[in-house]
Amino acid sequence: MLKKRIIVCLDVKDGRTTKGVKFQNNRDIGDPVEMAAEYYKQGVDELVFYDIMASARGRGPILDLISRVASKVFIPFCVGGGIGTIEDIRSTILAGAEKISLNSQAVKNPGLISEGARIFGNQCIVLGMDAARDESCPSGYRVYINGGRVKTELDAREWAVKAVELGAGEIVLNSIDADGMKNGYEIPLTKMIAESVPVPVIASGGGGKPEHLADVLTEGKADAALIASMVHTEGYTVSGIKSDLQNMNVPVRL
């Protein structure tokens, strides 16, 4: 059976790791370079680095910081935020990222997914998607961009399917409703997207205890679970979470 991945997310604002609830009231929680090194030591499977203000401020990725984080971790490292051109993708990969997450920029320019996949390979291109409940959408969920601040006309399931057809090799699916709440992942959303696309789906938003990860990795059909608050501020370690999951019969890399 394929092992489930545990991925830690570093949301970065002005060069510092930050954490908010539903994208609001972000507070500084540390240096992303030091934190990346610590999570690597704890045995995290992958690291995701999001520059949460880049798209809203209309600027590209912070290559110097990306390169410093990359120098501390020897696992797959995914970077998102402000990557709007093929040149941005190339320079971010050269700075040390293995994968590029396209979120707002993919919505504004879907051709970036197909062009990125053609040049760098599908495994490099990750669709980042922020979705919130909306009964007026066919799937019951609407896509938002610019750090969850701007509503789009896109239905979550339709956009996921289209992005994969364009060449996205993976989807990081964040529930805005569950984000930072620590009450569990949005299982119906995760399961629906996982059953609609042939690529790995990473569940994001809502992890508060190991049982939440077990639920989304089994019932939610996610291939990986993304965590932040649990390890940043709630006293959990990656190795401890993996050990708990193992005890719940969820296959993880120990």
PDB file of C-alpha atoms in Angstrom:
ATOM      1  CA  MET A   1       0.000   0.000   0.000  1.00  0.00           C
ATOM      2  CA  LEU A   2       1.280   3.491  -0.859  1.00  0.00           C
ATOM      3  CA  LYS A   3       2.537   5.337   2.196  1.00  0.00           C
ATOM      4  CA  LYS A   4       0.710   8.552   3.083  1.00  0.00           C
ATOM      5  CA  ARG A   5       2.801  11.722   3.238  1.00  0.00           C
ATOM      6  CA  ILE A   6       2.927  14.307   6.022  1.00  0.00           C
ATOM      7  CA  ILE A   7       3.752  17.770   4.710  1.00  0.00           C
ATOM      8  CA  VAL A   8       4.488  20.864   6.777  1.00  0.00           C
ATOM      9  CA  CYS A   9       3.437  24.241   5.413  1.00  0.00           C
ATOM     10  CA  LEU A  10       5.338  27.446   6.089  1.00  0.00           C
ATOM     11  CA  ASP A  11       3.186  30.477   5.253  1.00  0.00           C
ATOM     12  CA  VAL A  12       5.633  33.328   4.811  1.00  0.00           C
ATOM     13  CA  LYS A  13       4.931  37.055   5.031  1.00  0.00           C
ATOM     14  CA  ASP A  14       7.684  39.696   4.894  1.00  0.00           C
ATOM     15  CA  GLY A  15      10.344  36.989   5.275  1.00  0.00           C
ATOM     16  CA  ARG A  16       8.856  35.469   8.458  1.00  0.00           C
ATOM     17  CA  THR A  17       6.673  32.411   9.058  1.00  0.00           C
ATOM     18  CA  THR A  18       3.148  33.480   9.942  1.00  0.00           C
ATOM     19  CA  LYS A  19      -0.101  31.758  10.920  1.00  0.00           C
ATOM     20  CA  GLY A  20      -3.666  32.972  10.730  1.00  0.00           C
ATOM     21  CA  VAL A  21      -7.212  31.656  10.888  1.00  0.00           C
ATOM     22  CA  LYS A  22      -9.165  31.619   7.606  1.00  0.00           C
ATOM     23  CA  PHE A  23      -6.388  33.846   6.160  1.00  0.00           C
ATOM     24  CA  GLN A  24      -7.023  36.552   8.795  1.00  0.00           C
ATOM     25  CA  ASN A  25      -5.129  37.912  11.836  1.00  0.00           C
ATOM     26  CA  ASN A  26      -1.758  36.484  10.879  1.00  0.00           C
ATOM     27  CA  ARG A  27       0.910  36.511  13.587  1.00  0.00           C
ATOM     28  CA  ASP A  28       4.671  36.051  13.384  1.00  0.00           C
ATOM     29  CA  ILE A  29       5.775  32.625  14.618  1.00  0.00           C
ATOM     30  CA  GLY A  30       9.411  32.414  13.592  1.00  0.00           C
ATOM     31  CA  ASP A  31      12.205  32.183  11.067  1.00  0.00           C
ATOM     32  CA  PRO A  32      11.291  29.930   8.111  1.00  0.00           C
ATOM     33  CA  VAL A  33      14.896  28.763   7.623  1.00  0.00           C
ATOM     34  CA  GLU A  34      15.266  27.563  11.227  1.00  0.00           C
ATOM     35  CA  MET A  35      11.783  26.031  11.216  1.00  0.00           C
ATOM     36  CA  ALA A  36      12.437  24.151   7.959  1.00  0.00           C
ATOM     37  CA  ALA A  37      15.638  22.678   9.417  1.00  0.00           C
ATOM     38  CA  GLU A  38      13.773  21.553  12.550  1.00  0.00           C
ATOM     39  CA  TYR A  39      10.917  19.861  10.648  1.00  0.00           C
ATOM     40  CA  TYR A  40      13.413  18.130   8.379  1.00  0.00           C
ATOM     41  CA  LYS A  41      15.128  16.771  11.510  1.00  0.00           C
ATOM     42  CA  GLN A  42      11.730  15.532  12.782  1.00  0.00           C
ATOM     43  CA  GLY A  43      11.215  13.463   9.616  1.00  0.00           C
ATOM     44  CA  VAL A  44       8.719  15.459   7.554  1.00  0.00           C
ATOM     45  CA  ASP A  45       8.146  13.970   4.075  1.00  0.00           C
ATOM     46  CA  GLU A  46       7.872  17.269   2.207  1.00  0.00           C
ATOM     47  CA  LEU A  47       7.896  20.984   2.880  1.00  0.00           C
ATOM     48  CA  VAL A  48       5.646  23.616   1.324  1.00  0.00           C
ATOM     49  CA  PHE A  49       6.598  27.305   1.381  1.00  0.00           C
ATOM     50  CA  TYR A  50       3.891  29.846   0.516  1.00  0.00           C
ATOM     51  CA  ASP A  51       4.605  33.537   0.155  1.00  0.00           C
ATOM     52  CA  ILE A  52       1.085  34.587   1.119  1.00  0.00           C
ATOM     53  CA  MET A  53       1.403  38.252   0.076  1.00  0.00           C
ATOM     54  CA  ALA A  54       3.257  37.952  -3.253  1.00  0.00           C
ATOM     55  CA  SER A  55       0.224  37.728  -5.563  1.00  0.00           C
ATOM     56  CA  ALA A  56      -1.744  40.388  -3.691  1.00  0.00           C
ATOM     57  CA  ARG A  57       1.255  42.741  -3.875  1.00  0.00           C
ATOM     58  CA  GLY A  58       1.983  41.861  -7.498  1.00  0.00           C
ATOM     59  CA  ARG A  59       5.570  40.722  -6.970  1.00  0.00           C
ATOM     60  CA  GLY A  60       7.534  37.574  -7.691  1.00  0.00           C
ATOM     61  CA  PRO A  61       9.053  34.957  -5.376  1.00  0.00           C
ATOM     62  CA  ILE A  62      11.726  35.831  -2.748  1.00  0.00           C
ATOM     63  CA  LEU A  63      14.524  33.749  -4.268  1.00  0.00           C
ATOM     64  CA  ASP A  64      17.132  34.435  -1.584  1.00  0.00           C
ATOM     65  CA  LEU A  65      14.877  33.123   1.195  1.00  0.00           C
ATOM     66  CA  ILE A  66      13.768  30.124  -0.915  1.00  0.00           C
ATOM     67  CA  SER A  67      17.407  29.228  -1.519  1.00  0.00           C
ATOM     68  CA  ARG A  68      18.234  29.471   2.213  1.00  0.00           C
ATOM     69  CA  VAL A  69      15.324  27.180   3.113  1.00  0.00           C
ATOM     70  CA  ALA A  70      16.260  24.720   0.329  1.00  0.00           C
ATOM     71  CA  SER A  71      19.800  24.479   1.691  1.00  0.00           C
ATOM     72  CA  LYS A  72      18.431  23.062   4.971  1.00  0.00           C
ATOM     73  CA  VAL A  73      16.117  20.330   3.634  1.00  0.00           C
ATOM     74  CA  PHE A  74      16.839  17.264   1.500  1.00  0.00           C
ATOM     75  CA  ILE A  75      13.258  16.263   0.741  1.00  0.00           C
ATOM     76  CA  PRO A  76      10.768  17.470  -1.891  1.00  0.00           C
ATOM     77  CA  PHE A  77      10.305  21.221  -1.432  1.00  0.00           C
ATOM     78  CA  CYS A  78       7.338  23.025  -3.013  1.00  0.00           C
ATOM     79  CA  VAL A  79       7.159  26.816  -3.374  1.00  0.00           C
ATOM     80  CA  GLY A  80       4.147  29.005  -4.126  1.00  0.00           C
ATOM     81  CA  GLY A  81       3.241  32.673  -4.162  1.00  0.00           C
ATOM     82  CA  GLY A  82       3.779  35.249  -6.884  1.00  0.00           C
ATOM     83  CA  ILE A  83       4.945  32.783  -9.536  1.00  0.00           C
ATOM     84  CA  GLY A  84       3.381  34.239 -12.658  1.00  0.00           C
ATOM     85  CA  THR A  85       5.729  33.470 -15.546  1.00  0.00           C
ATOM     86  CA  ILE A  86       7.849  30.627 -16.920  1.00  0.00           C
ATOM     87  CA  GLU A  87      10.907  32.651 -15.872  1.00  0.00           C
ATOM     88  CA  ASP A  88       9.557  32.760 -12.276  1.00  0.00           C
ATOM     89  CA  ILE A  89       9.151  28.965 -12.353  1.00  0.00           C
ATOM     90  CA  ARG A  90      12.662  28.492 -13.715  1.00  0.00           C
ATOM     91  CA  SER A  91      14.300  30.830 -11.179  1.00  0.00           C
ATOM     92  CA  THR A  92      12.397  29.238  -8.269  1.00  0.00           C
ATOM     93  CA  ILE A  93      13.534  25.757  -9.330  1.00  0.00           C
ATOM     94  CA  LEU A  94      17.098  27.037  -9.693  1.00  0.00           C
ATOM     95  CA  ALA A  95      16.806  28.470  -6.151  1.00  0.00           C
ATOM     96  CA  GLY A  96      16.183  24.937  -4.885  1.00  0.00           C
ATOM     97  CA  ALA A  97      12.489  24.085  -5.234  1.00  0.00           C
ATOM     98  CA  GLU A  98      11.471  20.703  -6.697  1.00  0.00           C
ATOM     99  CA  LYS A  99       7.839  21.717  -7.197  1.00  0.00           C
ATOM    100  CA  ILE A 100       6.032  24.938  -7.994  1.00  0.00           C
ATOM    101  CA  SER A 101       2.566  25.683  -6.641  1.00  0.00           C
ATOM    102  CA  LEU A 102       0.389  27.799  -8.925  1.00  0.00           C
ATOM    103  CA  ASN A 103      -2.758  29.204  -7.330  1.00  0.00           C
ATOM    104  CA  SER A 104      -3.953  32.737  -8.165  1.00  0.00           C
ATOM    105  CA  GLN A 105      -1.654  32.953 -11.180  1.00  0.00           C
ATOM    106  CA  ALA A 106      -3.036  29.686 -12.606  1.00  0.00           C
ATOM    107  CA  VAL A 107      -6.575  31.066 -12.431  1.00  0.00           C
ATOM    108  CA  LYS A 108      -5.503  34.307 -14.126  1.00  0.00           C
ATOM    109  CA  ASN A 109      -3.430  32.469 -16.760  1.00  0.00           C
ATOM    110  CA  PRO A 110      -4.281  28.737 -17.098  1.00  0.00           C
ATOM    111  CA  GLY A 111      -1.722  28.468 -19.914  1.00  0.00           C
ATOM    112  CA  LEU A 112       0.975  28.765 -17.255  1.00  0.00           C
ATOM    113  CA  ILE A 113       0.044  25.247 -16.039  1.00  0.00           C
ATOM    114  CA  SER A 114       0.332  23.661 -19.491  1.00  0.00           C
ATOM    115  CA  GLU A 115       3.475  25.578 -20.445  1.00  0.00           C
ATOM    116  CA  GLY A 116       5.098  24.846 -17.072  1.00  0.00           C
ATOM    117  CA  ALA A 117       4.261  21.145 -17.333  1.00  0.00           C
ATOM    118  CA  ARG A 118       5.570  20.985 -20.898  1.00  0.00           C
ATOM    119  CA  ILE A 119       8.919  22.552 -20.028  1.00  0.00           C
ATOM    120  CA  PHE A 120       9.555  21.210 -16.512  1.00  0.00           C
ATOM    121  CA  GLY A 121       7.316  18.099 -16.331  1.00  0.00           C
ATOM    122  CA  ASN A 122       3.937  17.465 -14.666  1.00  0.00           C
ATOM    123  CA  GLN A 123       5.648  16.370 -11.437  1.00  0.00           C
ATOM    124  CA  CYS A 124       6.911  19.963 -11.032  1.00  0.00           C
ATOM    125  CA  ILE A 125       3.554  21.699 -11.384  1.00  0.00           C
ATOM    126  CA  VAL A 126       1.199  21.683  -8.401  1.00  0.00           C
ATOM    127  CA  LEU A 127      -2.212  23.340  -8.444  1.00  0.00           C
ATOM    128  CA  GLY A 128      -2.809  25.236  -5.220  1.00  0.00           C
ATOM    129  CA  MET A 129      -6.546  25.685  -4.691  1.00  0.00           C
ATOM    130  CA  ASP A 130      -8.380  27.613  -1.988  1.00  0.00           C
ATOM    131  CA  ALA A 131     -12.047  26.638  -1.884  1.00  0.00           C
ATOM    132  CA  ALA A 132     -14.979  27.638   0.320  1.00  0.00           C
ATOM    133  CA  ARG A 133     -18.510  26.292   0.646  1.00  0.00           C
ATOM    134  CA  ASP A 134     -20.949  27.893  -1.775  1.00  0.00           C
ATOM    135  CA  GLU A 135     -24.292  26.289  -2.521  1.00  0.00           C
ATOM    136  CA  SER A 136     -24.616  28.232  -5.776  1.00  0.00           C
ATOM    137  CA  CYS A 137     -21.711  26.242  -7.305  1.00  0.00           C
ATOM    138  CA  PRO A 138     -22.395  22.821  -8.915  1.00  0.00           C
ATOM    139  CA  SER A 139     -19.991  21.025  -6.547  1.00  0.00           C
ATOM    140  CA  GLY A 140     -20.995  23.093  -3.524  1.00  0.00           C
ATOM    141  CA  TYR A 141     -17.563  24.789  -3.376  1.00  0.00           C
ATOM    142  CA  ARG A 142     -16.174  27.936  -4.998  1.00  0.00           C
ATOM    143  CA  VAL A 143     -12.531  28.800  -5.784  1.00  0.00           C
ATOM    144  CA  TYR A 144     -10.959  31.930  -4.240  1.00  0.00           C
ATOM    145  CA  ILE A 145      -7.646  33.594  -5.105  1.00  0.00           C
ATOM    146  CA  ASN A 146      -5.208  36.188  -3.672  1.00  0.00           C
ATOM    147  CA  GLY A 147      -4.893  34.429  -0.324  1.00  0.00           C
ATOM    148  CA  GLY A 148      -8.609  33.695  -0.077  1.00  0.00           C
ATOM    149  CA  ARG A 149      -9.550  37.353  -0.483  1.00  0.00           C
ATOM    150  CA  VAL A 150     -10.967  37.344  -4.020  1.00  0.00           C
ATOM    151  CA  LYS A 151     -13.953  35.280  -5.156  1.00  0.00           C
ATOM    152  CA  THR A 152     -13.822  33.714  -8.638  1.00  0.00           C
ATOM    153  CA  GLU A 153     -16.498  32.287 -10.923  1.00  0.00           C
ATOM    154  CA  LEU A 154     -14.825  28.865 -10.791  1.00  0.00           C
ATOM    155  CA  ASP A 155     -16.425  25.745  -9.360  1.00  0.00           C
ATOM    156  CA  ALA A 156     -13.891  23.777  -7.289  1.00  0.00           C
ATOM    157  CA  ARG A 157     -14.389  20.366  -8.910  1.00  0.00           C
ATOM    158  CA  GLU A 158     -14.531  21.762 -12.470  1.00  0.00           C
ATOM    159  CA  TRP A 159     -11.334  23.766 -11.897  1.00  0.00           C
ATOM    160  CA  ALA A 160      -9.492  20.770 -10.405  1.00  0.00           C
ATOM    161  CA  VAL A 161     -10.410  18.588 -13.391  1.00  0.00           C
ATOM    162  CA  LYS A 162      -9.437  21.301 -15.890  1.00  0.00           C
ATOM    163  CA  ALA A 163      -6.104  22.029 -14.169  1.00  0.00           C
ATOM    164  CA  VAL A 164      -5.134  18.350 -14.276  1.00  0.00           C
ATOM    165  CA  GLU A 165      -6.097  18.168 -17.963  1.00  0.00           C
ATOM    166  CA  LEU A 166      -3.807  21.172 -18.509  1.00  0.00           C
ATOM    167  CA  GLY A 167      -0.912  19.351 -16.826  1.00  0.00           C
ATOM    168  CA  ALA A 168      -0.991  19.816 -13.038  1.00  0.00           C
ATOM    169  CA  GLY A 169       0.611  16.726 -11.486  1.00  0.00           C
ATOM    170  CA  GLU A 170      -0.735  17.242  -7.978  1.00  0.00           C
ATOM    171  CA  ILE A 171      -3.304  19.368  -6.118  1.00  0.00           C
ATOM    172  CA  VAL A 172      -2.927  21.051  -2.738  1.00  0.00           C
ATOM    173  CA  LEU A 173      -6.531  21.549  -1.726  1.00  0.00           C
ATOM    174  CA  ASN A 174      -7.119  24.071   1.036  1.00  0.00           C
ATOM    175  CA  SER A 175     -10.495  24.513   2.706  1.00  0.00           C
ATOM    176  CA  ILE A 176     -10.959  28.183   3.607  1.00  0.00           C
ATOM    177  CA  ASP A 177     -13.790  27.219   5.980  1.00  0.00           C
ATOM    178  CA  ALA A 178     -11.536  24.857   7.955  1.00  0.00           C
ATOM    179  CA  ASP A 179      -8.267  26.830   7.645  1.00  0.00           C
ATOM    180  CA  GLY A 180      -6.589  27.374  11.017  1.00  0.00           C
ATOM    181  CA  MET A 181      -9.686  26.182  12.924  1.00  0.00           C
ATOM    182  CA  LYS A 182      -8.002  22.926  14.077  1.00  0.00           C
ATOM    183  CA  ASN A 183     -11.393  21.142  14.019  1.00  0.00           C
ATOM    184  CA  GLY A 184     -10.562  18.690  11.221  1.00  0.00           C
ATOM    185  CA  TYR A 185     -10.243  18.791   7.451  1.00  0.00           C
ATOM    186  CA  GLU A 186     -13.149  19.370   5.049  1.00  0.00           C
ATOM    187  CA  ILE A 187     -13.680  15.660   4.293  1.00  0.00           C
ATOM    188  CA  PRO A 188     -16.524  15.984   1.705  1.00  0.00           C
ATOM    189  CA  LEU A 189     -14.502  18.486  -0.352  1.00  0.00           C
ATOM    190  CA  THR A 190     -11.290  16.436  -0.179  1.00  0.00           C
ATOM    191  CA  LYS A 191     -13.010  13.169  -1.062  1.00  0.00           C
ATOM    192  CA  MET A 192     -14.916  14.751  -3.969  1.00  0.00           C
ATOM    193  CA  ILE A 193     -11.745  16.211  -5.531  1.00  0.00           C
ATOM    194  CA  ALA A 194      -9.685  13.048  -4.864  1.00  0.00           C
ATOM    195  CA  GLU A 195     -12.324  10.946  -6.645  1.00  0.00           C
ATOM    196  CA  SER A 196     -12.518  13.407  -9.572  1.00  0.00           C
ATOM    197  CA  VAL A 197      -8.831  13.549 -10.589  1.00  0.00           C
ATOM    198  CA  PRO A 198      -6.149  10.917 -11.349  1.00  0.00           C
ATOM    199  CA  VAL A 199      -3.349  12.795  -9.528  1.00  0.00           C
ATOM    200  CA  PRO A 200      -2.406  12.971  -5.825  1.00  0.00           C
ATOM    201  CA  VAL A 201      -4.514  15.305  -3.665  1.00  0.00           C
ATOM    202  CA  ILE A 202      -3.012  16.918  -0.563  1.00  0.00           C
ATOM    203  CA  ALA A 203      -5.552  17.954   2.072  1.00  0.00           C
ATOM    204  CA  SER A 204      -4.955  21.331   3.695  1.00  0.00           C
ATOM    205  CA  GLY A 205      -6.776  23.365   6.323  1.00  0.00           C
ATOM    206  CA  GLY A 206      -8.085  22.182   9.667  1.00  0.00           C
ATOM    207  CA  GLY A 207      -5.575  19.690  11.068  1.00  0.00           C
ATOM    208  CA  GLY A 208      -5.635  19.914  14.870  1.00  0.00           C
ATOM    209  CA  LYS A 209      -4.828  16.399  16.096  1.00  0.00           C
ATOM    210  CA  PRO A 210      -3.543  13.126  14.596  1.00  0.00           C
ATOM    211  CA  GLU A 211      -7.101  11.727  14.348  1.00  0.00           C
ATOM    212  CA  HIS A 212      -7.951  14.503  11.891  1.00  0.00           C
ATOM    213  CA  LEU A 213      -5.102  13.395   9.631  1.00  0.00           C
ATOM    214  CA  ALA A 214      -6.184   9.766   9.890  1.00  0.00           C
ATOM    215  CA  ASP A 215      -9.733  10.733   8.853  1.00  0.00           C
ATOM    216  CA  VAL A 216      -8.726  12.746   5.783  1.00  0.00           C
ATOM    217  CA  LEU A 217      -6.109  10.190   4.663  1.00  0.00           C
ATOM    218  CA  THR A 218      -8.621   7.333   4.842  1.00  0.00           C
ATOM    219  CA  GLU A 219     -12.211   8.569   4.573  1.00  0.00           C
ATOM    220  CA  GLY A 220     -11.180  11.713   2.648  1.00  0.00           C
ATOM    221  CA  LYS A 221      -9.033   9.673   0.207  1.00  0.00           C
ATOM    222  CA  ALA A 222      -6.194  12.215   0.406  1.00  0.00           C
ATOM    223  CA  ASP A 223      -2.694  11.081  -0.566  1.00  0.00           C
ATOM    224  CA  ALA A 224      -1.086  13.467   1.899  1.00  0.00           C
ATOM    225  CA  ALA A 225      -2.043  15.791   4.741  1.00  0.00           C
ATOM    226  CA  LEU A 226      -0.645  19.260   5.110  1.00  0.00           C
ATOM    227  CA  ILE A 227      -0.171  20.598   8.634  1.00  0.00           C
ATOM    228  CA  ALA A 228       0.910  23.923  10.104  1.00  0.00           C
ATOM    229  CA  SER A 229      -0.553  24.976  13.496  1.00  0.00           C
ATOM    230  CA  MET A 230      -0.154  21.469  14.936  1.00  0.00           C
ATOM    231  CA  VAL A 231       3.623  21.612  14.746  1.00  0.00           C
ATOM    232  CA  HIS A 232       4.097  25.397  14.795  1.00  0.00           C
ATOM    233  CA  THR A 233       2.167  26.189  17.979  1.00  0.00           C
ATOM    234  CA  GLU A 234       0.323  23.150  19.367  1.00  0.00           C
ATOM    235  CA  GLY A 235       3.291  21.136  20.617  1.00  0.00           C
ATOM    236  CA  TYR A 236       3.079  18.188  18.188  1.00  0.00           C
ATOM    237  CA  THR A 237       6.142  16.828  16.395  1.00  0.00           C
ATOM    238  CA  VAL A 238       6.169  15.253  12.941  1.00  0.00           C
ATOM    239  CA  SER A 239       7.630  12.022  14.315  1.00  0.00           C
ATOM    240  CA  GLY A 240       4.985  11.893  17.049  1.00  0.00           C
ATOM    241  CA  ILE A 241       2.163  12.411  14.552  1.00  0.00           C
ATOM    242  CA  LYS A 242       3.559   9.666  12.301  1.00  0.00           C
ATOM    243  CA  SER A 243       3.809   7.299  15.232  1.00  0.00           C
ATOM    244  CA  ASP A 244       0.154   8.007  16.156  1.00  0.00           C
ATOM    245  CA  LEU A 245      -0.950   7.439  12.542  1.00  0.00           C
ATOM    246  CA  GLN A 246       0.952   4.149  12.428  1.00  0.00           C
ATOM    247  CA  ASN A 247      -0.939   3.071  15.554  1.00  0.00           C
ATOM    248  CA  MET A 248      -4.202   3.947  13.740  1.00  0.00           C
ATOM    249  CA  ASN A 249      -3.166   1.680  10.834  1.00  0.00           C
ATOM    250  CA  VAL A 250      -2.467   4.578   8.458  1.00  0.00           C
ATOM    251  CA  PRO A 251       0.665   3.652   6.450  1.00  0.00           C
ATOM    252  CA  VAL A 252       3.317   6.381   6.806  1.00  0.00           C
ATOM    253  CA  ARG A 253       7.077   6.607   6.260  1.00  0.00           C
ATOM    254  CA  LEU A 254       8.730   6.283   9.666  1.00  0.00           C
TER     255      LEU A 254
END
